[in-house]
Amino acid sequence: VQKSLVRDGQIKNALVALSEALDSRAILTGEAITERYSRDWSGDYVGEPAAVLRPSDTSEVAAAVRICRDACLPIIPQGGHTGLVGGATPDAAGQIVLSLERMNRIRALDSLSMTMVVEAGCILQTAKEAALAQGCLFPLTLGAQGSCQIGGNVATNAGGLNVLRYGMMRNLVLGLEAVLADGRVFSDLRALRKNNTGLDLKQLFIGTEGTLGIVTAAALRLYPQPRWVETLWLSAESITGIMALYDHCRREAGELLSAFELITAPCLELALELDPNSPLPGDVARFPAHALIEIASSGGPDLRPWVEELVASMFENGLAQTGLMAHSTAQAAALWRIREIMVEAQQRRGLHLRTDISVPISAIPLFAARIDEVLAQALPGVKVLTYGHVGDGNLHINALPPAHLQGSAFRPWLLPLTRKINEVVDAFGGSISAEHGIGITKRTALEERLAPVDRELMHAMKATLDPDGLLSPGRILVV
Amino acid sequence: VQKSLVRDGQIKNALVALSEALDSRAILTGEAITERYSRDWSGDYVGEPAAVLRPSDTSEVAAAVRICRDACLPIIPQGGHTGLVGGATPDAAGQIVLSLERMNRIRALDSLSMTMVVEAGCILQTAKEAALAQGCLFPLTLGAQGSCQIGGNVATNAGGLNVLRYGMMRNLVLGLEAVLADGRVFSDLRALRKNNTGLDLKQLFIGTEGTLGIVTAAALRLYPQPRWVETLWLSAESITGIMALYDHCRREAGELLSAFELITAPCLELALELDPNSPLPGDVARFPAHALIEIASSGGPDLRPWVEELVASMFENGLAQTGLMAHSTAQAAALWRIREIMVEAQQRRGLHLRTDISVPISAIPLFAARIDEVLAQALPGVKVLTYGHVGDGNLHINALPPAHLQGSAFRPWLLPLTRKINEVVDAFGGSISAEHGIGITKRTALEERLAPVDRELMHAMKATLDPDGLLSPGRILVV
């Protein structure tokens, strides 16, 4: 009780100082704190922030951080609330949520240099549209792009559907501005494509989920807009068959292969429940494995005739059994909708298991077979959903509960089944988190896998940059 | 004298310990230390290493580092001796050169996953050939690729001719193995395209020139081999004209634009002295600015007809004044030879000024004009050589001395002229080191430009990872 009273006093004093340093719209407390700030998208994490801060510029962020540090108040930086690992949800009373949502300006866009400078709270879709308006592409493409924010994309090193071609967020960041744990501002927003001057400090803030600093703005790399885009759905007799298709497409299309998504039969079935009007031919449903393929180019000659020949040859030589080449952008969008609707389709089945792993691409067929085996043995009747970005070696191994374990009855199984999956990932030399990050959800699994030297280095970095442990505490590293 | 005797004793004792820990071929002392280990490529730096260590595997590197640390002996890791900033040359008696040259194995190559694992001492050309033998491309392409080594490429974050398309070395590294200052081994050589698990520790060792750890092996990302490659030489009335060509090519060819090099008239003149049999048409020499352009694709339809139309349209609408489209790979190679021969052509003129800067791409014409102005004012008669990777915003602003200041008479001018150039770079928001790194040569210039928070962070990282300051001392940071 004593301790809690001291804490309450600290918070009260800090709020007085904050109300002097920030404008009136910047501070929410009590009833004004909506679920948006306290609950994550999946509903798996709910917290009670002592206050929500919404600074409007970098100097306000710095001031807020200094005041919180002086009061020993932990800060949870928050973006668009679309994370899947509980990284941005406050987990206890007394934590301060620092939302970047009001810092949403596009500070600069240079279409000849193909660069833009964007604030952390800018919604990804808004940044993409601003680039498009100048004839450029910001390639990061996520299901959540209508709500996720650039700062969160940087802090989580977001991946998505275009990684095969453009890499993850780390590859798209040319410069960064971040507020450190003591309120100092690191700032290098020069939008240079090449800058090789010693330690690349911005790397410290990419993918570290706010534990080493709070990203406030980023200089981003833009690309030419795609000019020719061909979208295919091809079905095969097995995942091995899909991998043969992948190898063929990659050898023939080279880097023009811009997406190659695996969708197994149980995933397709689930998606079609929600989207029965898909343009897929009827016989597709008979096959166990499917690929959604995009071949695209931002210049050069029209790809259509060449892709038509490629598809014909894949049918002729038996690599593909059935499928569809989209004849319009509307049809291409309908094919992508099948892939994108999967998350929602799973969500509607209630509590289910989600993972986000990667393995060497060549290991995918054996890996997927072993996963089926291991999960069927661990929990007979479980429905394994294997899909993902084959070209990146990144699969989502998800699972729906058997009929008798629907809803919360499945909860006790989540951890043991995830452990089983992670053991298979380990056996194939993979990663337990390909793109979603660690957050709260995977920190124990990461801890178990970190080599001692890795753990020591990560803790040493944390101690150097945030000695009081006030930034995103408990994220990534088990304290 | 006392101090020097103590040092001699430490070295002697360390050599005894080293001779027990390493095999007999691993230690060179006295006369056995050739210029290869003590002198850099340009001859600008010459040192006297107390010993040269040539370990044959990672555990020998770790053992050597531990012994050196116990004896307080500073270590200079050394690769292929092709650096341009004195980063790998020992600078005083008592330093230990640690050459990775015997660690030159290719540990693994997976052509479906498009990844390879290579030891630090593997020569870049060897790695490229191994990839090619499996139908893959390792895209890093440097003039020095016949001698530079993968470890050096990682430690300096090497750039080169293909950055526009494939990025710098940082973008090509999937995993890393490095020996830390205390002999611990950091090792994550999983060749995964996506792995998002907190702090990406390997970034600490990329581009940090051996100051935070010694790179011993790397997992590298491979690409499909180029299938269609078209090479053009186009000349224009000005650098502004070249930038209009760049904008047009990039809008039409998109990402198929794989190289776009600017070569100004004084550079071409110099190259043609050494290579008088170039395939260029005679009227090229009349123009002040030229572009060497590559449009390439690793798949899809043949580019030739499309590029022929593109070139014809650029002549028709006046973007290009004269030029040549290579009609054979031999002719393409001859065009590239003009670009590549430039370094040698300058070297033959004796002492000259070299820089390696970057500015926002859109600033290039104004920047280059300002450089001409400033240098002509600072030293009338100086011959400015402006060339480089326009698509990356990376220019080499080099300079030959006026007739009356040939050879060492030019030496006093190097620093003041470089400072003039760097001031213009600053004014345009550029970087004083786009790809060559900092080493010894640019550490003062970097120091002058580092924001206090950047300097503090870099020193904090150094103190955390190498508290005794024994790895590559004096590189990057002024101690």
Tab-separated table of C-alpha atoms in Angstrom, chain B residues 28-284:
chain	number	residue	atom	x	y	z
B	28	LEU	CA	54.813	-14.061	-38.958
B	29	THR	CA	57.417	-11.834	-37.308
B	30	GLY	CA	60.450	-9.776	-38.349
B	31	GLU	CA	61.604	-10.251	-41.923
B	32	ALA	CA	58.693	-12.571	-42.695
B	33	ILE	CA	56.316	-9.603	-42.511
B	34	THR	CA	56.060	-8.400	-46.097
B	35	GLU	CA	54.712	-5.086	-47.373
B	36	ARG	CA	51.418	-6.866	-47.999
B	37	TYR	CA	50.734	-6.632	-44.275
B	38	SER	CA	52.369	-3.334	-43.390
B	39	ARG	CA	51.540	-1.008	-46.262
B	40	ASP	CA	48.199	-0.046	-47.722
B	41	TRP	CA	47.303	-0.200	-51.413
B	42	SER	CA	47.738	3.519	-52.071
B	43	GLY	CA	51.041	3.691	-50.215
B	44	ASP	CA	49.618	6.480	-48.058
B	45	TYR	CA	49.948	4.425	-44.888
B	46	VAL	CA	52.903	2.296	-43.797
B	47	GLY	CA	53.209	0.689	-40.393
B	48	GLU	CA	55.368	-1.762	-38.463
B	49	PRO	CA	53.317	-4.578	-37.006
B	50	ALA	CA	54.894	-6.423	-34.077
B	51	ALA	CA	53.523	-9.623	-35.576
B	52	VAL	CA	51.105	-10.846	-38.195
B	53	LEU	CA	48.649	-13.560	-37.139
B	54	ARG	CA	46.993	-15.737	-39.758
B	55	PRO	CA	44.547	-17.992	-37.922
B	56	SER	CA	42.916	-20.798	-39.855
B	57	ASP	CA	39.571	-20.984	-38.076
B	58	THR	CA	37.250	-19.060	-35.776
B	59	SER	CA	38.509	-20.728	-32.593
B	60	GLU	CA	42.071	-19.704	-33.477
B	61	VAL	CA	40.881	-16.115	-34.000
B	62	ALA	CA	39.180	-16.231	-30.588
B	63	ALA	CA	42.316	-17.659	-28.934
B	64	ALA	CA	44.521	-15.028	-30.577
B	65	VAL	CA	42.213	-12.215	-29.444
B	66	ARG	CA	42.205	-13.492	-25.861
B	67	ILE	CA	46.009	-13.683	-25.749
B	68	CYS	CA	46.372	-10.185	-27.238
B	69	ARG	CA	43.850	-8.801	-24.779
B	70	ASP	CA	45.674	-10.326	-21.833
B	71	ALA	CA	48.880	-8.663	-23.085
B	72	CYS	CA	47.078	-5.362	-23.862
B	73	LEU	CA	48.161	-5.585	-27.497
B	74	PRO	CA	46.035	-3.705	-30.021
B	75	ILE	CA	44.786	-5.706	-33.006
B	76	ILE	CA	44.293	-4.511	-36.588
B	77	PRO	CA	42.083	-6.996	-38.463
B	78	GLN	CA	43.107	-7.200	-42.103
B	79	GLY	CA	41.380	-8.434	-45.232
B	80	GLY	CA	42.413	-7.987	-48.849
B	81	HIS	CA	44.364	-4.719	-48.435
B	82	THR	CA	42.200	-2.758	-50.853
B	83	GLY	CA	40.743	-0.172	-48.475
B	84	LEU	CA	41.180	3.483	-49.326
B	85	VAL	CA	41.081	5.078	-45.877
B	86	GLY	CA	43.924	3.399	-44.009
B	87	GLY	CA	41.538	1.312	-41.931
B	88	ALA	CA	43.500	-1.943	-42.052
B	89	THR	CA	47.119	-0.754	-41.965
B	90	PRO	CA	48.950	-0.945	-38.635
B	91	ASP	CA	50.130	2.488	-37.614
B	92	ALA	CA	52.776	1.848	-34.990
B	93	ALA	CA	55.150	-0.771	-33.715
B	94	GLY	CA	53.421	-3.032	-31.247
B	95	GLN	CA	50.152	-3.418	-33.114
B	96	ILE	CA	49.262	-6.939	-34.114
B	97	VAL	CA	47.907	-7.512	-37.610
B	98	LEU	CA	45.278	-10.243	-37.657
B	99	SER	CA	44.852	-11.373	-41.246
B	100	LEU	CA	41.798	-13.464	-42.082
B	101	GLU	CA	43.330	-14.625	-45.389
B	102	ARG	CA	43.579	-18.295	-44.429
B	103	MET	CA	39.905	-18.463	-43.474
B	104	ASN	CA	38.739	-18.597	-47.062
B	105	ARG	CA	36.288	-21.463	-47.261
B	106	ILE	CA	32.820	-21.410	-48.703
B	107	ARG	CA	31.002	-23.283	-45.972
B	108	ALA	CA	27.639	-23.713	-47.692
B	109	LEU	CA	25.666	-22.715	-50.767
B	110	ASP	CA	21.915	-23.330	-51.156
B	111	SER	CA	20.765	-22.380	-54.638
B	112	LEU	CA	17.042	-22.854	-53.945
B	113	SER	CA	17.166	-20.696	-50.823
B	114	MET	CA	19.641	-18.437	-52.660
B	115	THR	CA	22.043	-18.141	-49.754
B	116	MET	CA	25.690	-18.927	-49.103
B	117	VAL	CA	27.911	-19.003	-46.018
B	118	VAL	CA	31.437	-17.749	-46.636
B	119	GLU	CA	34.452	-17.198	-44.397
B	120	ALA	CA	35.909	-13.724	-43.959
B	121	GLY	CA	39.096	-14.383	-45.933
B	122	CYS	CA	37.316	-15.589	-49.062
B	123	ILE	CA	38.125	-13.310	-51.970
B	124	LEU	CA	35.024	-11.577	-53.340
B	125	GLN	CA	35.679	-12.863	-56.866
B	126	THR	CA	35.879	-16.437	-55.540
B	127	ALA	CA	32.550	-16.054	-53.756
B	128	LYS	CA	30.987	-14.596	-56.911
B	129	GLU	CA	32.273	-17.500	-59.009
B	130	ALA	CA	30.978	-20.080	-56.548
B	131	ALA	CA	27.536	-18.462	-56.736
B	132	LEU	CA	27.667	-18.344	-60.527
B	133	ALA	CA	28.530	-22.044	-60.692
B	134	GLN	CA	25.135	-22.706	-59.059
B	135	GLY	CA	23.276	-20.310	-61.336
B	136	CYS	CA	23.159	-17.533	-58.735
B	137	LEU	CA	24.528	-14.007	-58.469
B	138	PHE	CA	26.365	-12.488	-55.537
B	139	PRO	CA	25.865	-8.913	-56.684
B	140	LEU	CA	28.613	-6.965	-54.882
B	141	THR	CA	30.824	-5.639	-57.699
B	142	LEU	CA	33.973	-3.634	-57.036
B	143	GLY	CA	37.066	-2.725	-58.999
B	144	ALA	CA	39.033	-4.531	-56.277
B	145	GLN	CA	36.995	-7.739	-56.376
B	146	GLY	CA	39.971	-9.868	-57.394
B	147	SER	CA	41.709	-9.146	-54.089
B	148	CYS	CA	39.248	-7.751	-51.551
B	149	GLN	CA	37.785	-10.201	-49.062
B	150	ILE	CA	34.277	-10.826	-47.761
B	151	GLY	CA	35.260	-9.942	-44.181
B	152	GLY	CA	36.558	-6.578	-45.328
B	153	ASN	CA	33.468	-6.073	-47.467
B	154	VAL	CA	31.322	-6.596	-44.352
B	155	ALA	CA	33.533	-4.535	-42.024
B	156	THR	CA	33.498	-1.588	-44.442
B	157	ASN	CA	29.910	-2.053	-45.692
B	158	ALA	CA	31.270	-2.085	-49.246
B	159	GLY	CA	29.288	-0.480	-52.042
B	160	GLY	CA	30.418	-0.562	-55.654
B	161	LEU	CA	28.798	-0.574	-59.034
B	162	ASN	CA	25.576	-2.467	-58.295
B	163	VAL	CA	24.268	-0.542	-55.301
B	164	LEU	CA	21.441	1.059	-57.259
B	165	ARG	CA	19.895	-2.365	-57.774
B	166	TYR	CA	21.102	-4.520	-54.870
B	167	GLY	CA	22.121	-2.131	-52.082
B	168	MET	CA	25.360	-2.086	-50.146
B	169	MET	CA	26.942	-5.022	-48.311
B	170	ARG	CA	24.640	-4.445	-45.314
B	171	ASN	CA	21.689	-5.429	-47.503
B	172	LEU	CA	23.420	-8.608	-48.609
B	173	VAL	CA	24.308	-9.963	-45.160
B	174	LEU	CA	21.766	-12.403	-43.695
B	175	GLY	CA	23.899	-13.704	-40.852
B	176	LEU	CA	27.275	-13.116	-39.275
B	177	GLU	CA	29.967	-14.685	-37.123
B	178	ALA	CA	32.348	-12.366	-35.293
B	179	VAL	CA	34.915	-12.586	-32.529
B	180	LEU	CA	34.412	-9.973	-29.818
B	181	ALA	CA	37.158	-7.994	-28.086
B	182	ASP	CA	37.284	-10.476	-25.198
B	183	GLY	CA	37.416	-13.549	-27.424
B	184	ARG	CA	33.752	-14.493	-27.136
B	185	VAL	CA	32.244	-15.598	-30.442
B	186	PHE	CA	29.019	-14.055	-31.704
B	187	SER	CA	27.531	-16.489	-34.169
B	188	ASP	CA	24.316	-16.387	-36.118
B	189	LEU	CA	24.929	-17.797	-39.557
B	190	ARG	CA	21.364	-18.926	-40.154
B	191	ALA	CA	20.754	-18.042	-43.760
B	192	LEU	CA	17.215	-16.739	-43.174
B	193	ARG	CA	15.682	-14.015	-45.285
B	194	LYS	CA	13.449	-12.918	-42.433
B	195	ASN	CA	14.384	-13.053	-38.778
B	196	ASN	CA	12.891	-10.402	-36.556
B	197	THR	CA	13.924	-11.138	-32.998
B	198	GLY	CA	14.769	-7.926	-31.218
B	199	LEU	CA	18.069	-6.136	-31.579
B	200	ASP	CA	19.726	-7.184	-34.826
B	201	LEU	CA	23.179	-7.701	-33.319
B	202	LYS	CA	24.945	-8.346	-36.615
B	203	GLN	CA	24.435	-4.678	-37.543
B	204	LEU	CA	27.031	-3.815	-34.873
B	205	PHE	CA	29.748	-5.432	-36.966
B	206	ILE	CA	28.745	-4.210	-40.436
B	207	GLY	CA	30.557	-1.051	-41.478
B	208	THR	CA	32.313	-0.598	-38.134
B	209	GLU	CA	35.744	-1.407	-39.590
B	210	GLY	CA	36.690	-3.986	-36.977
B	211	THR	CA	36.265	-1.585	-34.061
B	212	LEU	CA	33.515	-3.612	-32.351
B	213	GLY	CA	34.473	-7.157	-33.352
B	214	ILE	CA	36.330	-9.195	-35.960
B	215	VAL	CA	34.089	-10.647	-38.670
B	216	THR	CA	35.025	-14.293	-39.316
B	217	ALA	CA	32.177	-15.494	-41.558
B	218	ALA	CA	28.958	-14.276	-43.166
B	219	ALA	CA	25.724	-15.749	-44.503
B	220	LEU	CA	25.057	-13.915	-47.743
B	221	ARG	CA	22.007	-13.293	-49.831
B	222	LEU	CA	22.188	-14.391	-53.478
B	223	TYR	CA	20.113	-13.221	-56.440
B	224	PRO	CA	19.146	-14.703	-59.785
B	225	GLN	CA	21.764	-14.125	-62.493
B	226	PRO	CA	21.016	-11.270	-64.885
B	227	ARG	CA	19.568	-12.661	-68.105
B	228	TRP	CA	19.182	-9.575	-70.285
B	229	VAL	CA	21.751	-6.819	-69.935
B	230	GLU	CA	21.831	-3.741	-72.157
B	231	THR	CA	24.639	-1.215	-71.798
B	232	LEU	CA	24.508	2.343	-73.120
B	233	TRP	CA	26.805	5.326	-73.326
B	234	LEU	CA	24.947	8.602	-73.718
B	235	SER	CA	26.388	12.101	-73.787
B	236	ALA	CA	24.724	15.402	-72.926
B	237	GLU	CA	25.410	19.130	-72.841
B	238	SER	CA	25.658	19.329	-69.040
B	239	ILE	CA	25.276	17.466	-65.779
B	240	THR	CA	21.731	18.852	-65.676
B	241	GLY	CA	21.199	17.133	-69.030
B	242	ILE	CA	22.537	13.882	-67.566
B	243	MET	CA	20.110	14.175	-64.648
B	244	ALA	CA	17.221	14.628	-67.086
B	245	LEU	CA	18.430	11.430	-68.784
B	246	TYR	CA	18.539	9.723	-65.386
B	247	ASP	CA	15.001	10.785	-64.557
B	248	HIS	CA	13.751	9.589	-67.933
B	249	CYS	CA	15.550	6.228	-67.745
B	250	ARG	CA	14.336	5.616	-64.222
B	251	ARG	CA	10.749	6.445	-65.101
B	252	GLU	CA	10.807	4.228	-68.203
B	253	ALA	CA	13.002	1.351	-67.003
B	254	GLY	CA	12.012	1.481	-63.332
B	255	GLU	CA	13.995	-1.004	-61.292
B	256	LEU	CA	15.444	-2.508	-64.460
B	257	LEU	CA	17.831	0.451	-64.368
B	258	SER	CA	20.743	-1.339	-62.707
B	259	ALA	CA	23.540	1.205	-63.083
B	260	PHE	CA	23.727	4.883	-63.947
B	261	GLU	CA	27.231	6.332	-63.802
B	262	LEU	CA	28.118	9.955	-64.429
B	263	ILE	CA	31.424	10.634	-66.177
B	264	THR	CA	32.408	14.250	-66.803
B	265	ALA	CA	34.657	15.322	-69.705
B	266	PRO	CA	37.945	15.600	-67.738
B	267	CYS	CA	37.446	12.027	-66.458
B	268	LEU	CA	36.768	10.672	-69.938
B	269	GLU	CA	39.830	12.430	-71.296
B	270	LEU	CA	41.978	10.832	-68.586
B	271	ALA	CA	40.534	7.353	-69.174
B	272	LEU	CA	40.996	7.577	-72.940
B	273	GLU	CA	44.702	8.347	-72.477
B	274	LEU	CA	45.038	4.884	-70.983
B	275	ASP	CA	42.463	3.190	-73.198
B	276	PRO	CA	42.659	4.839	-76.628
B	277	ASN	CA	40.849	1.941	-78.363
B	278	SER	CA	37.462	2.547	-76.779
B	279	PRO	CA	34.417	1.867	-78.967
B	280	LEU	CA	33.020	5.375	-78.380
B	281	PRO	CA	32.108	7.425	-81.455
B	282	GLY	CA	34.471	10.347	-82.138
B	283	ASP	CA	32.008	13.123	-81.342
B	284	VAL	CA	31.554	11.914	-77.739
